[in-house]
C-alpha atoms as a PDB file:
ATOM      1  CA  UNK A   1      88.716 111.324 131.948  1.00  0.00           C
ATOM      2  CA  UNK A   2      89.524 114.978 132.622  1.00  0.00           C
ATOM      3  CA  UNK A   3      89.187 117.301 129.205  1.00  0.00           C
ATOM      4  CA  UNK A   4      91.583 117.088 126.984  1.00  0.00           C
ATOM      5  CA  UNK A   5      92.855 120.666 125.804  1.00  0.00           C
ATOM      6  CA  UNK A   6      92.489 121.810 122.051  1.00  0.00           C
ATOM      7  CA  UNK A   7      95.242 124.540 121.277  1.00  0.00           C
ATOM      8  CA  UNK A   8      94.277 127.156 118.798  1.00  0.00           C
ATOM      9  CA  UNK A   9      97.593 128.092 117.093  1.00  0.00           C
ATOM     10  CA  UNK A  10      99.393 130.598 119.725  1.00  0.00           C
ATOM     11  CA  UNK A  11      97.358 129.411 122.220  1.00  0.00           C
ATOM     12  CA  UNK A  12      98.815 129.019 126.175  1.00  0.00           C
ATOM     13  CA  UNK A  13      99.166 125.221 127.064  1.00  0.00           C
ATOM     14  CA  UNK A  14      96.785 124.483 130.023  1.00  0.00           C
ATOM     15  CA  UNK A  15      98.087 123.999 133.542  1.00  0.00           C
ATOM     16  CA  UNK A  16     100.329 120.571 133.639  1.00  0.00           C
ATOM     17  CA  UNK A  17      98.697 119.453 136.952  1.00  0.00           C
ATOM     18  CA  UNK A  18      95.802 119.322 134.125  1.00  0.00           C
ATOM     19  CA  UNK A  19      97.073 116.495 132.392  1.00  0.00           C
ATOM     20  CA  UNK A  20      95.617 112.940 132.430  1.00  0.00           C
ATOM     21  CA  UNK A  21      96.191 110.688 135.297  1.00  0.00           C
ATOM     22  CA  UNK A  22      98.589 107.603 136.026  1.00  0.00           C
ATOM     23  CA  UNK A  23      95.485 105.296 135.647  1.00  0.00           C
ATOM     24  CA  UNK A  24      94.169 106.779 132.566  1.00  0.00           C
ATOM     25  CA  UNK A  25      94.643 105.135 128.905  1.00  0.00           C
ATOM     26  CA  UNK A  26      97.250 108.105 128.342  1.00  0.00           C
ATOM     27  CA  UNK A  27      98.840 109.052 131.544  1.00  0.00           C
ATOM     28  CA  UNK A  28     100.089 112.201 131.076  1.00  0.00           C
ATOM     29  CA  UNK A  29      98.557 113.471 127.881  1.00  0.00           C
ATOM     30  CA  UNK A  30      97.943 117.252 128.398  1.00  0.00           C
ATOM     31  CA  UNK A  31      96.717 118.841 125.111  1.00  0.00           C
ATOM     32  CA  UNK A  32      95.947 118.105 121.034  1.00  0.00           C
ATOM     33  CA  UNK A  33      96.675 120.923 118.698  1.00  0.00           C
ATOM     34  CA  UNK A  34      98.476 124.296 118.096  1.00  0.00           C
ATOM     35  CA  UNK A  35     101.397 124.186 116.458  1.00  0.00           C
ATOM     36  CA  UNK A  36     105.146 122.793 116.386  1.00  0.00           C
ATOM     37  CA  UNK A  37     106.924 126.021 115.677  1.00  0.00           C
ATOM     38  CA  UNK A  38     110.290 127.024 117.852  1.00  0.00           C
ATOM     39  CA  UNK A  39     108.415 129.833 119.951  1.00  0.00           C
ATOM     40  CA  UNK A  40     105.511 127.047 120.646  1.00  0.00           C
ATOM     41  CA  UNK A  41     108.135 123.836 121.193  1.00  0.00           C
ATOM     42  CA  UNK A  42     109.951 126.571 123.331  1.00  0.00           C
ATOM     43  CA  UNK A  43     107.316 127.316 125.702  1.00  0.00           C
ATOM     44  CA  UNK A  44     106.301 123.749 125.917  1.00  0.00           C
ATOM     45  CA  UNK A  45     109.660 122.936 127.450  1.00  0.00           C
ATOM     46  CA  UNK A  46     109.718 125.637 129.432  1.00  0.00           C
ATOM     47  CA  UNK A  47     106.857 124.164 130.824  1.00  0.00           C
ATOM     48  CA  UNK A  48     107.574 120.541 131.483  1.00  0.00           C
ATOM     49  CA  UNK A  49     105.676 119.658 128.312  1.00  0.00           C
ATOM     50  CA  UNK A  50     106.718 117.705 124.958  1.00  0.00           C
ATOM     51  CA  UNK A  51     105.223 116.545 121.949  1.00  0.00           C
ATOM     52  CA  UNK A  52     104.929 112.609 120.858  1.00  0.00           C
ATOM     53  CA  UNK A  53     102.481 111.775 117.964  1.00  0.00           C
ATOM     54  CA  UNK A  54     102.522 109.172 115.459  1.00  0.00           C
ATOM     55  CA  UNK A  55     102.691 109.791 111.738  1.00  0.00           C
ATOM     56  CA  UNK A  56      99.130 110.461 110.845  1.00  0.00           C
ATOM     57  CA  UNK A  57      97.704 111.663 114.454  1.00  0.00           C
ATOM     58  CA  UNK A  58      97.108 114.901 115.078  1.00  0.00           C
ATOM     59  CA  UNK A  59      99.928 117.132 117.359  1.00  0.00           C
ATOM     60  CA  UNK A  60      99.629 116.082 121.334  1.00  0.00           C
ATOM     61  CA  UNK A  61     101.436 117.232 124.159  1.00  0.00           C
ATOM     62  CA  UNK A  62     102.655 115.736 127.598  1.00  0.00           C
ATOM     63  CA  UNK A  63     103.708 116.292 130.534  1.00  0.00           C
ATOM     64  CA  UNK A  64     103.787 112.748 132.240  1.00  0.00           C
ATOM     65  CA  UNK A  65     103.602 112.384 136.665  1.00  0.00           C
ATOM     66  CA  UNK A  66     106.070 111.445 137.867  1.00  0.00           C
ATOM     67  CA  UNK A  67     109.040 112.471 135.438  1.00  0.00           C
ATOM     68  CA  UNK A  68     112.199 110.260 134.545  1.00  0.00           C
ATOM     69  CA  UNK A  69     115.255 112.051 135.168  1.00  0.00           C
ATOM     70  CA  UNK A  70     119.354 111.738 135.213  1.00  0.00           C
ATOM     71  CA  UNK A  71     121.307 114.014 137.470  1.00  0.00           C
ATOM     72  CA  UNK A  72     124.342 114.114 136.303  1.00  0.00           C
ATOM     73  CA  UNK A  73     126.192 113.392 139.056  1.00  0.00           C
ATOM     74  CA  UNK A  74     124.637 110.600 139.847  1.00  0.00           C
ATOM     75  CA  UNK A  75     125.453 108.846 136.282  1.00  0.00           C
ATOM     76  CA  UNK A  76     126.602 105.216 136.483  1.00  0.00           C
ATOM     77  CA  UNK A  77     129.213 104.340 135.067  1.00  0.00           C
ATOM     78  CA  UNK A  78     129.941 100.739 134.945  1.00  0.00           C
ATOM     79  CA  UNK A  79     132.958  99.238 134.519  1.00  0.00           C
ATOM     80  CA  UNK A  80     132.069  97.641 131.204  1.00  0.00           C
ATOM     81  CA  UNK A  81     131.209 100.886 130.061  1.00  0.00           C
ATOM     82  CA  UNK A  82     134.225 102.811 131.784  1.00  0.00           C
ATOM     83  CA  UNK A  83     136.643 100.474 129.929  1.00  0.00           C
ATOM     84  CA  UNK A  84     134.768 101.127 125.706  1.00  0.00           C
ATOM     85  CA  UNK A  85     135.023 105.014 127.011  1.00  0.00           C
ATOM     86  CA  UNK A  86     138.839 104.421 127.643  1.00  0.00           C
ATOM     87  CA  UNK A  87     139.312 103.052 124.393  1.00  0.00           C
ATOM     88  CA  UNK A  88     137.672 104.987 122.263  1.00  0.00           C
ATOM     89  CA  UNK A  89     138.914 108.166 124.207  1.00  0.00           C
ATOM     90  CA  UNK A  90     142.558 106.568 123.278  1.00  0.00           C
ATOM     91  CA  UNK A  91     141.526 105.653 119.547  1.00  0.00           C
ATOM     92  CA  UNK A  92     142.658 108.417 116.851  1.00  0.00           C
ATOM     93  CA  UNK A  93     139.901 106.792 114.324  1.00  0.00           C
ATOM     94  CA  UNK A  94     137.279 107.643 117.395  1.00  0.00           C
ATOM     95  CA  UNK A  95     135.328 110.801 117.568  1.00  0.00           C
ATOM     96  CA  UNK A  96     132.609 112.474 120.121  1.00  0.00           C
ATOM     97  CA  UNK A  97     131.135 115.620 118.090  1.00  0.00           C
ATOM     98  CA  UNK A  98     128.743 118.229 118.666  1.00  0.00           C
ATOM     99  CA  UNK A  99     126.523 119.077 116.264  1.00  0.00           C
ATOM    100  CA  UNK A 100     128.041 118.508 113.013  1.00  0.00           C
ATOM    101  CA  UNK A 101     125.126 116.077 111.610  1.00  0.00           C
ATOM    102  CA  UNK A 102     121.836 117.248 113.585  1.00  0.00           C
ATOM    103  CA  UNK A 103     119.590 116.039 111.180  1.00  0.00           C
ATOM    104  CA  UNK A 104     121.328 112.694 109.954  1.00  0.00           C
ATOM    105  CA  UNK A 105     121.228 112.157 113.998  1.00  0.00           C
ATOM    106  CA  UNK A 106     117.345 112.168 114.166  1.00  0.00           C
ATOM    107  CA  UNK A 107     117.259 110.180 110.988  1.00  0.00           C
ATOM    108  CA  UNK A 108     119.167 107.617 112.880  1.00  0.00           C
ATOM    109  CA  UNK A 109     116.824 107.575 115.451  1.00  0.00           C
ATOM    110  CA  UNK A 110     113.416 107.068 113.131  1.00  0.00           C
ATOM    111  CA  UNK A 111     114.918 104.134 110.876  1.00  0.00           C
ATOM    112  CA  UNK A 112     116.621 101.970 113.554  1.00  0.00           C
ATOM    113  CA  UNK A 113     113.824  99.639 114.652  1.00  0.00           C
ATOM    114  CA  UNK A 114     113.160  99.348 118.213  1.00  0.00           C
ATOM    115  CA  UNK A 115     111.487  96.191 120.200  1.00  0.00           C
ATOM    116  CA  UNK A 116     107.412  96.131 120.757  1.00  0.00           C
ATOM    117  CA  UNK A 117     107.312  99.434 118.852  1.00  0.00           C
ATOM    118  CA  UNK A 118     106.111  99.278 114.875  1.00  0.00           C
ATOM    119  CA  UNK A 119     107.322 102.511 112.986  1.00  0.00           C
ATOM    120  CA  UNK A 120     108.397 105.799 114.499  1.00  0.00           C
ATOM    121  CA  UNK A 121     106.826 108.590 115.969  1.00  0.00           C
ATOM    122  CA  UNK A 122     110.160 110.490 114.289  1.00  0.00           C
ATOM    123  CA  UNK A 123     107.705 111.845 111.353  1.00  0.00           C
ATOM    124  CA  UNK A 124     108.209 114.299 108.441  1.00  0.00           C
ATOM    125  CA  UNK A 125     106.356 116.740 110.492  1.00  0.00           C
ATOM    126  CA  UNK A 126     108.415 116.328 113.452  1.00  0.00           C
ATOM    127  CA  UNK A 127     111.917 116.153 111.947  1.00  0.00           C
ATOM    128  CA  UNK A 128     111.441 119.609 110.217  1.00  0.00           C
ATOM    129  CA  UNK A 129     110.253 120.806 113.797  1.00  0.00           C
ATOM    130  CA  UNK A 130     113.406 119.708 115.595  1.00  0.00           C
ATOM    131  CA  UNK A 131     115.500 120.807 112.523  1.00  0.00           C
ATOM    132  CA  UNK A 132     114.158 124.445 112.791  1.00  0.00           C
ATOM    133  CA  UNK A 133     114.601 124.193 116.458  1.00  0.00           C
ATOM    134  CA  UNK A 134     118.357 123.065 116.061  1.00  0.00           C
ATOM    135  CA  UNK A 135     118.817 126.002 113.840  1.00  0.00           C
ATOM    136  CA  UNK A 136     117.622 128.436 116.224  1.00  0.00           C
ATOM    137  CA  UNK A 137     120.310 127.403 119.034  1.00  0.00           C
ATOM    138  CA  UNK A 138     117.655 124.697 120.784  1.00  0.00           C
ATOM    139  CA  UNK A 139     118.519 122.038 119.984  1.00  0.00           C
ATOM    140  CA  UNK A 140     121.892 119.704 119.601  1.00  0.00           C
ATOM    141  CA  UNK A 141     122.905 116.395 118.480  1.00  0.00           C
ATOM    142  CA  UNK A 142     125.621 114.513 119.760  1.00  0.00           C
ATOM    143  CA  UNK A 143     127.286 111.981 117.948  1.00  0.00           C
ATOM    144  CA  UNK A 144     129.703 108.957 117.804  1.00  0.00           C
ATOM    145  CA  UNK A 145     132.081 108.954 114.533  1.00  0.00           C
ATOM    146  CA  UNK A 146     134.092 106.017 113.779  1.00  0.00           C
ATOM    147  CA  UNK A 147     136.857 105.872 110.434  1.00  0.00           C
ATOM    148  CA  UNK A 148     134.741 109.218 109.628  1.00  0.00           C
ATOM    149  CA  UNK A 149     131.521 107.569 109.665  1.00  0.00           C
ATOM    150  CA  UNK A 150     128.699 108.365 112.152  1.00  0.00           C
ATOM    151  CA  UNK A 151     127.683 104.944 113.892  1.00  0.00           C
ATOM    152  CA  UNK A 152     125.667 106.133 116.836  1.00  0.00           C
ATOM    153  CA  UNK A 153     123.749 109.550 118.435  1.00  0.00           C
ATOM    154  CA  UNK A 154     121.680 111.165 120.669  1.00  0.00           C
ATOM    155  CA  UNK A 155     119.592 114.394 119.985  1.00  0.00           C
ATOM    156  CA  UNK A 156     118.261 117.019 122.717  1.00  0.00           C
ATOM    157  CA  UNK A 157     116.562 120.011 123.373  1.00  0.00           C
ATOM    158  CA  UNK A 158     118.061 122.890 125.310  1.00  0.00           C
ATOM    159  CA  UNK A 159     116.374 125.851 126.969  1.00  0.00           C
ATOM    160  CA  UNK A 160     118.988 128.098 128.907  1.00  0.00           C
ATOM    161  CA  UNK A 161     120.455 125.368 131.256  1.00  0.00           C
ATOM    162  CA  UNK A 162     117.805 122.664 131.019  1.00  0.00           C
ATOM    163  CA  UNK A 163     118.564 119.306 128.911  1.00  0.00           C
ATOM    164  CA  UNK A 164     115.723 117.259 127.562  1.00  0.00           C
ATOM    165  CA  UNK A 165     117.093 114.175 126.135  1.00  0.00           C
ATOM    166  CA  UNK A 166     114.606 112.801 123.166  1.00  0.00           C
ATOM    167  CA  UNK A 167     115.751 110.246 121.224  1.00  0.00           C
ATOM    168  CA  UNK A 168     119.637 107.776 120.375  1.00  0.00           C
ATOM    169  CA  UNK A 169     120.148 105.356 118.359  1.00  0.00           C
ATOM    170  CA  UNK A 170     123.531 103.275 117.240  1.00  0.00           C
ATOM    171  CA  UNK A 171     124.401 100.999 114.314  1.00  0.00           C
ATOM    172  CA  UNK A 172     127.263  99.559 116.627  1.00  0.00           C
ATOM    173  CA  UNK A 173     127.615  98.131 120.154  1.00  0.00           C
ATOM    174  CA  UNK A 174     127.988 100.738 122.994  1.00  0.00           C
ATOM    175  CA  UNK A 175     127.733 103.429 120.303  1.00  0.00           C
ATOM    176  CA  UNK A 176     124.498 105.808 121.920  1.00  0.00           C
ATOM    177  CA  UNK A 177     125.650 104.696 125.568  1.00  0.00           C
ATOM    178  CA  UNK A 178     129.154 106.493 124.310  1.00  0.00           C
ATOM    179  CA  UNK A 179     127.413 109.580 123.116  1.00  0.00           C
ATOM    180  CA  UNK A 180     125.256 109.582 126.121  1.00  0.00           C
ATOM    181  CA  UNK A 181     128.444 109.429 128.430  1.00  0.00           C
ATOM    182  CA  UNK A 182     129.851 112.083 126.089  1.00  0.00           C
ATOM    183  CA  UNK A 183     126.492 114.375 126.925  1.00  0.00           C
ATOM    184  CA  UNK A 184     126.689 113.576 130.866  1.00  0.00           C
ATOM    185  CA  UNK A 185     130.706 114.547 130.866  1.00  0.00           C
ATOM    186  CA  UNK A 186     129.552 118.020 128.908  1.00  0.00           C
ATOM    187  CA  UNK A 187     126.773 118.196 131.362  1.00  0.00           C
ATOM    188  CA  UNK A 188     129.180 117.981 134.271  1.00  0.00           C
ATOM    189  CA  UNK A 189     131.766 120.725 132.849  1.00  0.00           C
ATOM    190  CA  UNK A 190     129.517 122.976 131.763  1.00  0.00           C
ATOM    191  CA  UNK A 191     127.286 122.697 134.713  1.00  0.00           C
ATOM    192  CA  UNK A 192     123.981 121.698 133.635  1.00  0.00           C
ATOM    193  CA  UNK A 193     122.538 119.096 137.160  1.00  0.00           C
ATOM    194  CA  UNK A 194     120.048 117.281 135.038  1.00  0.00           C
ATOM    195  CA  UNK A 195     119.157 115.956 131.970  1.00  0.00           C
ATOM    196  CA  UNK A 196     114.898 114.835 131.641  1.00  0.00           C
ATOM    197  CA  UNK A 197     114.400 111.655 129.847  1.00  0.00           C
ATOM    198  CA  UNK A 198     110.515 111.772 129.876  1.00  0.00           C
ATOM    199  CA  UNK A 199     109.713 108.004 130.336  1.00  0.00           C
ATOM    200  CA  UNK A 200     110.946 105.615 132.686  1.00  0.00           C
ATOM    201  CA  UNK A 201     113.237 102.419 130.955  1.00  0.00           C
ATOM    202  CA  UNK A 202     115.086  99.935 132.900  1.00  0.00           C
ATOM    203  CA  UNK A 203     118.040 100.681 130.768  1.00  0.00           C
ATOM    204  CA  UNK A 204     117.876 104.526 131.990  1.00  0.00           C
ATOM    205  CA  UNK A 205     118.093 103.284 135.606  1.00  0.00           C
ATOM    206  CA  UNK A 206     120.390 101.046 135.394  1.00  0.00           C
ATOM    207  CA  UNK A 207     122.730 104.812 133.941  1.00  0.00           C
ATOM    208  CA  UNK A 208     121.398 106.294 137.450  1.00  0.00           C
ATOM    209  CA  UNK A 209     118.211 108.101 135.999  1.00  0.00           C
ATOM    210  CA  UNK A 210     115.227 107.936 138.784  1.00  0.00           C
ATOM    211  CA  UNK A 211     111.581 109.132 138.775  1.00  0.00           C
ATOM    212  CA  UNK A 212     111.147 112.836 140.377  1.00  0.00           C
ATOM    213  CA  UNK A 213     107.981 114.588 141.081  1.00  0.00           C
ATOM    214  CA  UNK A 214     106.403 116.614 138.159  1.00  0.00           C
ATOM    215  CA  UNK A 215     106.001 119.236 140.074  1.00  0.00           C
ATOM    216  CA  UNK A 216     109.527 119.505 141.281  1.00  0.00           C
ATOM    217  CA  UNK A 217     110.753 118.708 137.824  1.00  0.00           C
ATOM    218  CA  UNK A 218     109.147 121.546 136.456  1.00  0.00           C
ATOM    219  CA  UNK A 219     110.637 123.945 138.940  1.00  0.00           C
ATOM    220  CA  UNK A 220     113.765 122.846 138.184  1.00  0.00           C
ATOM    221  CA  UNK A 221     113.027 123.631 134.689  1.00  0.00           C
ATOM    222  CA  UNK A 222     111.703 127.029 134.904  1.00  0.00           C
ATOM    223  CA  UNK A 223     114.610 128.033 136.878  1.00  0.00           C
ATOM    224  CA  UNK A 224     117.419 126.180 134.868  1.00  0.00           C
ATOM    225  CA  UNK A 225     115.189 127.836 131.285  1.00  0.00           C
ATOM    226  CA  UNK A 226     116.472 131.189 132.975  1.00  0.00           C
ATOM    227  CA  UNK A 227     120.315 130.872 132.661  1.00  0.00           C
ATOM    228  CA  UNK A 228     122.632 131.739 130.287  1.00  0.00           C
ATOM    229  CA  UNK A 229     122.637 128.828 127.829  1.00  0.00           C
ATOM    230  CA  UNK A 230     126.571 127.271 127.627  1.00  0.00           C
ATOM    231  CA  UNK A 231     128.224 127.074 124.109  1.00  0.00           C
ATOM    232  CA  UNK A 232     127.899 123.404 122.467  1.00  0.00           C
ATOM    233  CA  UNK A 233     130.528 122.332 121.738  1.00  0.00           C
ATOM    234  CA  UNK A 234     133.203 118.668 122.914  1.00  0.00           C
ATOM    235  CA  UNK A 235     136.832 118.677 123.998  1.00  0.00           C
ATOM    236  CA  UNK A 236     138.350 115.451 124.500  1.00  0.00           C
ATOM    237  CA  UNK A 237     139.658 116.988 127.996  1.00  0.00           C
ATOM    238  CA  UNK A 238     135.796 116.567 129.052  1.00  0.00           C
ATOM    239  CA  UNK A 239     136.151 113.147 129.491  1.00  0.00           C
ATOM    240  CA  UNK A 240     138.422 113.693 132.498  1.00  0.00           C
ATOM    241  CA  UNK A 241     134.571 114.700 133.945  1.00  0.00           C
ATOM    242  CA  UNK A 242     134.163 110.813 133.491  1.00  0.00           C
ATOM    243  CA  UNK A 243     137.074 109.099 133.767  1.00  0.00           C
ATOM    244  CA  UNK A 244     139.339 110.744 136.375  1.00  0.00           C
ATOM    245  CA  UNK A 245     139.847 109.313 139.953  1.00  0.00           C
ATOM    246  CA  UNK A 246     138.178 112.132 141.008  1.00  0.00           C
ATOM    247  CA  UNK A 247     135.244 112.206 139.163  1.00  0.00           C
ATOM    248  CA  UNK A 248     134.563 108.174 140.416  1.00  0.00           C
ATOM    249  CA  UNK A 249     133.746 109.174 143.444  1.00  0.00           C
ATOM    250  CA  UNK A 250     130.899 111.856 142.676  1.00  0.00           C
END
């Protein structure tokens, strides 16, 4: 196995070509250590790396080969799906927000249990992370409400114009896949080409995501990190992104 990088607090993170191999026991690990403030998490991103840790283990950072990403013109949007958007678009109890419940989001995400995974790697440590990061402008939930009660959301990290997507979860059917449709249809107003979803899932495919190069994926970053960030925030006209003739044939 190549080294494995220990981060003094403050300290650079190591190259990314650097991190552990496809055929290794943790394909893409990069680094244990330093710390999970916003200037640290920032420069990860910037840099095609993430944290994922278990309760208990110590800090460790990624930056998997290839990388899973959606471009968000290329999101799939079957007809099943076009149809609940429709609805709900049309429903006055129905409502796509922005960043109104950040932290109950993430929540969300750690208690909802998932198949052939036991607990969460949502932690203590790493929900006070992502809260601090959401307070500094980095960070952004979106979220499904239903009769005034949040059902379903997603939660992401921002850097300028680059989109990590981290985590959803839903209490009802359809509920993340509308608040990811709700992200893509920002996305596509607002101009932001891509949104990284770290790990490859047959249910990301099937929404259009496809593997990419790390290499290019990290260019794409570091270029996207150095444009004005957009302001977060939904109008119901954004659906139009999704649901208009026109946009059906993107």
């Amino acid at each position: 196995m190549p080294p494995l990088a220990e981060l003094a607090p403050g300290q650079p993170f190591p190259p990314i070509d650097q991190a552990w191999p496809a055929n290794s026991p943790a394909a893409g690990l990069l680094a244990v250590g330093g710390m999970l403030d916003v200037p640290t998490l920032v420069n990860a991103y910037e840099h095609a790396v993430f944290p994922w840790f278990n309760e208990g283990e110590p800090t460790l950072w990624w930056s998997p080969n290839p990388r899973m990403v959606l471009h968000t013109d290329r999101f799939r949007l079957h007809r099943s799906l076009r149809r609940t958007l429709a609805r709900f678009r049309a429903d006055p109890r129905c409502e796509l927000r922005v960043d109104t419940a950040f932290e109950q989001v993430m929540l969300g995400c750690a208690r909802v249990p998932r198949p052939g995974q036991r607990g969460t790697w949502i932690g203590q440590r790493m929900l006070e992370a992502y809260v601090r990061l959401h307070e500094a402008g980095h960070a952004h939930s979106v979220e499904t409400w239903i009769d005034g009660r949040l059902v379903a959301g997603l939660y992401c990290v921002t850097v300028g114009r680059a989109v990590f997507g981290e985590s959803m979860f839903t209490l009802v059917t359809d509920g993340s896949k509308i608040a990811l449709a709700g992200l893509v249809a920002f996305c596509r107003v607002r101009g932001l080409p891509l949104i990284d979803c770290q790990q490859n899932t047959a249910h990301l495919a099937s929404l259009g995501a496809t593997e990419i190069p790390r290499a290019d994926f990290a260019r794409a970053v570091q270029a996207l990190a150095l444009e004005p960030a957009p302001a977060w925030r939904f109008e119901p006209v954004y659906w139009d992104a999704l649901l208009s003739s026109a946009a059906e044939h993107r």
